[in-house]
Amino acid sequence: MSDLEAFRADTRAWLEENCPPEMREPVRDEDDVYWGGRNASFKNDAQKAWFEACVAKGYTVAEWPKEYGGAGLSPAEGKILKQEMGRIKARPPLSSFGIWMLGPALLDFGTEEQKLKYLNEIARGEIRWCQGYSEPGSGSDLVSLQTFGEDKGDHWVVNGSKIWTSYADKADWIFCLVRTDKSDKYRGITFMLFDMASEGVSTKPILLISGSSPFCETFFDDVKVPKDQFIGEINRGWDVAKYLLGHEREMISNMGGGDGSGSLGKAVKPMLGEDAMGRLDEPMLRAQLAELDVEALAFKAMAERFMDELKARKNHPATPNMMKYVGTELNKRRHELVMAAGGSEALEWESEATGGGAKPRGWLRTKANSIEGGTSEVMLNVISKRILELPDA
Amino acid sequence: MSDLEAFRADTRAWLEENCPPEMREPVRDEDDVYWGGRNASFKNDAQKAWFEACVAKGYTVAEWPKEYGGAGLSPAEGKILKQEMGRIKARPPLSSFGIWMLGPALLDFGTEEQKLKYLNEIARGEIRWCQGYSEPGSGSDLVSLQTFGEDKGDHWVVNGSKIWTSYADKADWIFCLVRTDKSDKYRGITFMLFDMASEGVSTKPILLISGSSPFCETFFDDVKVPKDQFIGEINRGWDVAKYLLGHEREMISNMGGGDGSGSLGKAVKPMLGEDAMGRLDEPMLRAQLAELDVEALAFKAMAERFMDELKARKNHPATPNMMKYVGTELNKRRHELVMAAGGSEALEWESEATGGGAKPRGWLRTKANSIEGGTSEVMLNVISKRILELPDA
Amino acid sequence: MPLYHDDDQTMLKDSVSEFMKNEAPVSHLREFRDKDCKDGFSHGLWKQFAEMGFTGMLASEEDGGLGMGNVEAGIVLEEVGRNLTPSPFLTTSVAGVTALNEAGKAMRDQWLPGIIAGETVLGLAIDESVKFRPTQIAMKAERSGNGFKLNGRKQFVVQGGSADMLIVAARTGGSAGETDGLTLFAVEKDAAGLSADAARLVDSAMAAHVEFDNVEVTADAVIGEVDQGWSVMTKMLHAGQTGAAAEMVGVGAGAMDMTIGYLKERKQFGQVIGSFQALQHRTAHLYSEMEIARSAVLKAQQLLDEGDKGAPLMVSVAKAKAGRATNLAVREGVQMHGGIGMTDEYDIGFYMKRDRALSEFFGDANYHANLVAEMSGY
Amino acid sequence: MPLYHDDDQTMLKDSVSEFMKNEAPVSHLREFRDKDCKDGFSHGLWKQFAEMGFTGMLASEEDGGLGMGNVEAGIVLEEVGRNLTPSPFLTTSVAGVTALNEAGKAMRDQWLPGIIAGETVLGLAIDESVKFRPTQIAMKAERSGNGFKLNGRKQFVVQGGSADMLIVAARTGGSAGETDGLTLFAVEKDAAGLSADAARLVDSAMAAHVEFDNVEVTADAVIGEVDQGWSVMTKMLHAGQTGAAAEMVGVGAGAMDMTIGYLKERKQFGQVIGSFQALQHRTAHLYSEMEIARSAVLKAQQLLDEGDKGAPLMVSVAKAKAGRATNLAVREGVQMHGGIGMTDEYDIGFYMKRDRALSEFFGDANYHANLVAEMSGY
């Protein structure tokens, strides 16, 4: 038995023993997701047991080094763990922007001291992070941000506001882009970290067209940030942000059709009925669903190829932009068809029978996919410039 | 009976008497079209009789004033004549770029002397004209044209070349954009007229991806053009050209789906068969054909509205650009579906059974629709700038 | 008839446009939505519709109406769409009145005055499943004494909770899939055995699931002829479909105009975003699509008003094309607005929601494209 | 297996790419087209294919081949597509050899050596109408003595005029619409009663209408089992479909690269046209589509080579997606080239023509999208 085969067998046994049956059920609502943090509480014992088993094993962040709270798995082992968890449909033990976003930046740009402190906190789910990038008015032109940190010797005094800060109202700390030099657009931004309990921080939830959302506006009114709470170099925060944006796009890029959500046509057939030939009894919709399935299955192949190439470092570095573009557009298309198949029932916004309007709210929510984390238009710009090397105007 | 009703009755009687039955058959090939000109010959007596009757009545150019060879019909009368000719499927007695393009420019920009001479020649089919606008390299940026007319006192000496000059090899005269002032891009072009038999003019047919074509490259090697052979003002030919381009787009804009070509789905059903539900036995293609029919019938309505508004001068002047964009894109889409419905038979390029590859050649020919007479991209630029008033970069 | 609005129609358009802009702009919808109003529209505004003469446009002059046609109704509907005005105009004054015009004098006298006065609201009880499939109606109306007994369920009855009368399509003969054997009934909302359960829709309108439990109606409640309801229903549906298409054109045009306005204002990378060629081309394409849709809708209205036999084909073309074009308009609208377009605070999302509801109403673009294929013989 | 080419495959790709570029670039196709060559390909080049080891890639080592898989064949086909190389590789060495691999030793010994040597060419006689409908095959093969008598007509037999042997699908039982009762035969081109009428296709390849007039074959001519031809045919078609998809990806990538090159050169309005954002976005979209298609094709190849039960679904996804993406590539290619792209003198039109022919071969995108729906159960 090869090492990897042995690892697979061990992992399977460990999961069998440690992942409670309740944690193998699909996530039904927000309560089923454990985000950690100072104010976190577990929904039930199973959630707690699964989380704690994973923390002990280093499996909340399995591919991180052991000294930072991970299990130090190789990419190949990491893939096996993912496959085995997928096989039994195990829920992630911990959801966290610390894991997905801040962690990778710390691993690349953090000092050893920062890594030891912050990464371990993240791995153990002690601190819940949120991200402060966008500002009202900055939009796709992220570097136009205005939130300013005035240098006061041993600390900055930060004033300004951020928008689209997910779960800012629930987060313990924020990683945040702050302008610290107004004379240079790119080289005047610092990647700061600070406590959301600091004086002068306030948040306000954003209501979306799909209803309530985890997004907030976040306001900074003379917030004091100690001068050692930044990553990378002062005024070089854009390098960290760019790296993280790429990373974020890698993550987002896997959504939409490639998520194993299966054939929509097959799913809706029982509701819409079949014709005399056994085909879905909506001939035009059927054709659109067939095209969707082709796209979704093809995209799934691309997502697999993308991940495989990523592991082997064979990708063009701008590939995540393409994945993000394609994945989000596909997901929007899928939800347009969910609505078409759902018909008048899918119009109901609040009724109990429709799960409080799950379909229309889900559909509207997808419209943000091609905006958040870089618009489709920005992705197309990046593809044309960085991959196709088309010239500037 | 109103005047118009009386006119309709008279017209109907006149057509009955003068349009031979052979001239009410659909045009089958190039020979069935009478283009006039010095070297013209009639295919048969019917063609000749019909042409001569129309010339005598002024019906080759019915809405032109009588003194220029027309019948002086009002727009309302012109529409009735068109309707009545359509009713009996009468062929046009004369096809001519003189009628379609040069005529309108002369009517607007010509001197009285020019009108009397050239318009009458056109109306009587004596002179066949071709158009010299595009040049190799000028493309969408028409005003970048390089063909130069050197001022030699009483004449210009023209050197350069034109491309896409339809039927240049058969035309008697050319109307042609020639640079006469190199210092001003727009105000340095003269709209010249000259005899294709002049020394130094040569032509070469262009082979297209669809096969042989009426297009030529046309070369000018020290061609002498008398200084009185221009329209409008010297160095102000771009005004005439712009006017004509708008006019050309009006004409082109009616093609593509709005041509009464009927439902493609209906036409192909006998060949492809039907399923157990009586539907075209290609479910995906059927869906595409249904969308095409929706588009084609909707476009037909827009074409009707466009013509009606044009007559009442209610259009935005850039509307022909939109019509051209939509009509040509639709026509390309139609022919993609013609090919899909034709299957492997529609791949045959030369076989007798396929009319010498009529379908694939027709399909490929449509690809030029969105290039010639202004590309779709230029049309979209015009719509966004002139109709929507979006700002320049 | 030329394919554009004549002078009278242009004047009507101007006055409707002025009225909607002043009395029922998008902020009016937002207000009603935020109030969580259970009717989904303002009865006061409905009265104003009556004062403007909109409510009885399609009723004959003999019946106290204006004897206008689908072109004129479409003018009102386009402005309703552009302003996202919530009102029972489409169901009551367009589809409903078109059906009632086919009814006997007694029924017309019973219902038209209230409609014309802006006091009466109708609901259309057609759909029985999540998609519009009128030939598949299975709900039974059995002979019972001198009248009929209705049993079954209807859904997507817009304004069904507030309606004074429902126009109900049920089967007195034949079976699902056939057009013969259908009958239309005018059923009062307080009929014994009738219960309506209203749900708020994505666009904040209210639509009901309606239960018929041995609802008894007299023979006088029949609109048109027993078993021959398909012919009246077709007229009613054509008016409704063309009307919905006109409203969609208004929705699409409103969304487009709002978006073009935004493109001319919003700056990114130091430039007004409307100067980016990629957005220019997409906007120009959208404009073209909306113009095609507008033309198709006007053609359908004219053909219906002329009683042309080509009208049904064009009605389906109009509903399908308006559906495709307006869907594009609202998708581009939200996308081009970016993040702000996703917020409830901004109006563009309302356009997307109304489009969604209108697209399902009286058959979606897929339904009508399929009908176009069927009518064309393939 | 990771979803990218391993080192051996990458080396193969490099050498194939070099070979095609040098020996059979687009100018080679043009030359053969202008010669009006009746075979539609160069026998000399076919010999070179053999020397390179391409012809027998899919034959087992035992049979003198290389025992490679669909991934490797796809590498050759992508370069064939990119260079528009005319050759019988897809029909003979991919689909044909895949079928022969299912045949008995005698038949393999009869045909494989010639194929591997680049001397033998096969044609596939499947289609009987203008569209690919393999289950609808009606052509009869009746028992006759020890063998069979074939009667009927086949069309779209690519290289059917030059083929030494045709693989013919005919019915020994069942009726049109059924998969049982089909049998595959290896029929020599000089069999009595067989006549082929070759026509030039839009992409300059030659395809034949083939007439079978009491063509007698022995029982040894059966590939696989009598009445069970569907299983061999399915293998053959899957290899052909995946191969055609790979070739299309090459065609699309070739057209795209040529177009991007043109965008970087051509100036209009004083600017390189590749700097226009509208064209940039369309090109970036096209690139994305081609990458998706490429991924789907590679996945289908791997699944086929692994004998995975999910392969048939992915094969149809690959053919459908390659069809859609490459069609976009050639349409954008011609349009972005403008007038020059319409001239025969320029190569971009050849890409559009080859795409058209490949899209029909072994079922078009519509056929396969429909199959995806059927396989998914709706």
PDB file of C-alpha atoms in Angstrom, chain B residues 263 265-266 269 279-280 286 289-291 293-295 297-299 301-302 304-305 308-309 312 314 322 325-326 377 380-381 383-385 387-393, chain C residues 2-5 260 263-264 271-272 274-275 277 280-281 283-285 287-288 291-292 294-296 299 313-314 317 320-321 324 366 369-370 372-374 376-378:
ATOM      1  CA  SER B 263     -40.938  30.630 -41.075  1.00  0.00           C
ATOM      2  CA  GLY B 265     -39.066  26.022 -39.086  1.00  0.00           C
ATOM      3  CA  LYS B 266     -42.097  25.442 -41.231  1.00  0.00           C
ATOM      4  CA  LYS B 269     -40.085  20.391 -41.263  1.00  0.00           C
ATOM      5  CA  ARG B 279     -43.314  18.732 -33.564  1.00  0.00           C
ATOM      6  CA  LEU B 280     -40.232  19.145 -35.709  1.00  0.00           C
ATOM      7  CA  ARG B 286     -36.918  23.500 -32.989  1.00  0.00           C
ATOM      8  CA  LEU B 289     -36.133  28.073 -34.849  1.00  0.00           C
ATOM      9  CA  ALA B 290     -38.948  29.227 -32.591  1.00  0.00           C
ATOM     10  CA  GLU B 291     -36.707  31.950 -31.176  1.00  0.00           C
ATOM     11  CA  ASP B 293     -39.335  33.213 -35.755  1.00  0.00           C
ATOM     12  CA  VAL B 294     -40.024  35.426 -32.771  1.00  0.00           C
ATOM     13  CA  GLU B 295     -37.049  37.592 -33.695  1.00  0.00           C
ATOM     14  CA  LEU B 297     -41.510  38.578 -36.917  1.00  0.00           C
ATOM     15  CA  ALA B 298     -40.635  41.202 -34.332  1.00  0.00           C
ATOM     16  CA  PHE B 299     -37.970  42.600 -36.628  1.00  0.00           C
ATOM     17  CA  ALA B 301     -42.692  44.850 -37.266  1.00  0.00           C
ATOM     18  CA  MET B 302     -39.757  47.143 -36.535  1.00  0.00           C
ATOM     19  CA  GLU B 304     -42.539  48.382 -40.936  1.00  0.00           C
ATOM     20  CA  ARG B 305     -42.511  50.929 -38.137  1.00  0.00           C
ATOM     21  CA  ASP B 308     -43.648  54.377 -41.684  1.00  0.00           C
ATOM     22  CA  GLU B 309     -41.751  56.698 -39.391  1.00  0.00           C
ATOM     23  CA  ALA B 312     -43.411  60.781 -41.633  1.00  0.00           C
ATOM     24  CA  LYS B 314     -40.331  60.810 -37.195  1.00  0.00           C
ATOM     25  CA  MET B 322     -29.714  50.246 -35.610  1.00  0.00           C
ATOM     26  CA  TYR B 325     -27.098  46.165 -37.053  1.00  0.00           C
ATOM     27  CA  VAL B 326     -30.138  44.172 -36.062  1.00  0.00           C
ATOM     28  CA  GLU B 377     -19.225  47.434 -34.262  1.00  0.00           C
ATOM     29  CA  LEU B 380     -23.088  50.009 -32.132  1.00  0.00           C
ATOM     30  CA  ASN B 381     -20.719  52.929 -31.748  1.00  0.00           C
ATOM     31  CA  ILE B 383     -26.138  54.014 -31.620  1.00  0.00           C
ATOM     32  CA  SER B 384     -24.371  54.558 -28.333  1.00  0.00           C
ATOM     33  CA  LYS B 385     -23.005  57.941 -29.263  1.00  0.00           C
ATOM     34  CA  ILE B 387     -28.912  57.934 -29.995  1.00  0.00           C
ATOM     35  CA  LEU B 388     -27.981  57.153 -26.406  1.00  0.00           C
ATOM     36  CA  GLU B 389     -25.547  60.064 -26.169  1.00  0.00           C
ATOM     37  CA  LEU B 390     -22.998  58.120 -24.186  1.00  0.00           C
ATOM     38  CA  PRO B 391     -19.779  60.075 -23.803  1.00  0.00           C
ATOM     39  CA  ASP B 392     -16.490  59.569 -25.585  1.00  0.00           C
ATOM     40  CA  ALA B 393     -13.662  57.981 -23.667  1.00  0.00           C
TER      41      ALA B 393
ATOM     42  CA  PRO C   2     -48.991  53.577 -39.942  1.00  0.00           C
ATOM     43  CA  LEU C   3     -47.109  51.720 -37.248  1.00  0.00           C
ATOM     44  CA  TYR C   4     -46.668  54.577 -34.829  1.00  0.00           C
ATOM     45  CA  HIS C   5     -48.890  56.477 -32.438  1.00  0.00           C
ATOM     46  CA  ILE C 260     -28.070  54.934 -19.105  1.00  0.00           C
ATOM     47  CA  LEU C 263     -23.643  55.276 -16.931  1.00  0.00           C
ATOM     48  CA  LYS C 264     -23.407  58.988 -17.597  1.00  0.00           C
ATOM     49  CA  GLN C 271     -13.759  58.063 -16.261  1.00  0.00           C
ATOM     50  CA  VAL C 272     -17.494  58.128 -16.580  1.00  0.00           C
ATOM     51  CA  GLY C 274     -20.600  55.215 -19.955  1.00  0.00           C
ATOM     52  CA  SER C 275     -17.456  56.002 -21.923  1.00  0.00           C
ATOM     53  CA  GLN C 277     -16.823  50.863 -25.174  1.00  0.00           C
ATOM     54  CA  GLN C 280     -21.541  51.209 -24.826  1.00  0.00           C
ATOM     55  CA  HIS C 281     -21.925  48.269 -27.169  1.00  0.00           C
ATOM     56  CA  THR C 283     -26.201  49.302 -24.067  1.00  0.00           C
ATOM     57  CA  ALA C 284     -26.613  49.937 -27.776  1.00  0.00           C
ATOM     58  CA  HIS C 285     -27.551  46.298 -28.242  1.00  0.00           C
ATOM     59  CA  TYR C 287     -31.562  49.668 -26.926  1.00  0.00           C
ATOM     60  CA  SER C 288     -31.993  47.825 -30.222  1.00  0.00           C
ATOM     61  CA  GLU C 291     -36.957  48.940 -29.945  1.00  0.00           C
ATOM     62  CA  ILE C 292     -37.701  45.607 -31.592  1.00  0.00           C
ATOM     63  CA  ARG C 294     -41.699  47.924 -28.722  1.00  0.00           C
ATOM     64  CA  SER C 295     -42.402  47.511 -32.433  1.00  0.00           C
ATOM     65  CA  ALA C 296     -43.707  43.977 -32.011  1.00  0.00           C
ATOM     66  CA  LYS C 299     -48.004  45.686 -34.159  1.00  0.00           C
ATOM     67  CA  LEU C 313     -49.295  35.016 -33.915  1.00  0.00           C
ATOM     68  CA  MET C 314     -48.170  38.579 -33.323  1.00  0.00           C
ATOM     69  CA  VAL C 317     -44.337  37.256 -30.765  1.00  0.00           C
ATOM     70  CA  ALA C 320     -42.060  36.483 -26.170  1.00  0.00           C
ATOM     71  CA  LYS C 321     -39.942  39.317 -27.509  1.00  0.00           C
ATOM     72  CA  ARG C 324     -36.542  38.407 -23.768  1.00  0.00           C
ATOM     73  CA  ASN C 366     -40.920  30.113 -23.654  1.00  0.00           C
ATOM     74  CA  ALA C 369     -42.140  31.051 -28.532  1.00  0.00           C
ATOM     75  CA  ASN C 370     -43.425  27.495 -28.481  1.00  0.00           C
ATOM     76  CA  VAL C 372     -45.203  30.637 -32.430  1.00  0.00           C
ATOM     77  CA  ALA C 373     -43.652  27.360 -33.570  1.00  0.00           C
ATOM     78  CA  GLU C 374     -46.990  25.583 -33.262  1.00  0.00           C
ATOM     79  CA  SER C 376     -46.228  28.214 -37.787  1.00  0.00           C
ATOM     80  CA  GLY C 377     -46.742  24.478 -38.148  1.00  0.00           C
ATOM     81  CA  TYR C 378     -43.646  22.834 -36.665  1.00  0.00           C
TER      82      TYR C 378
END
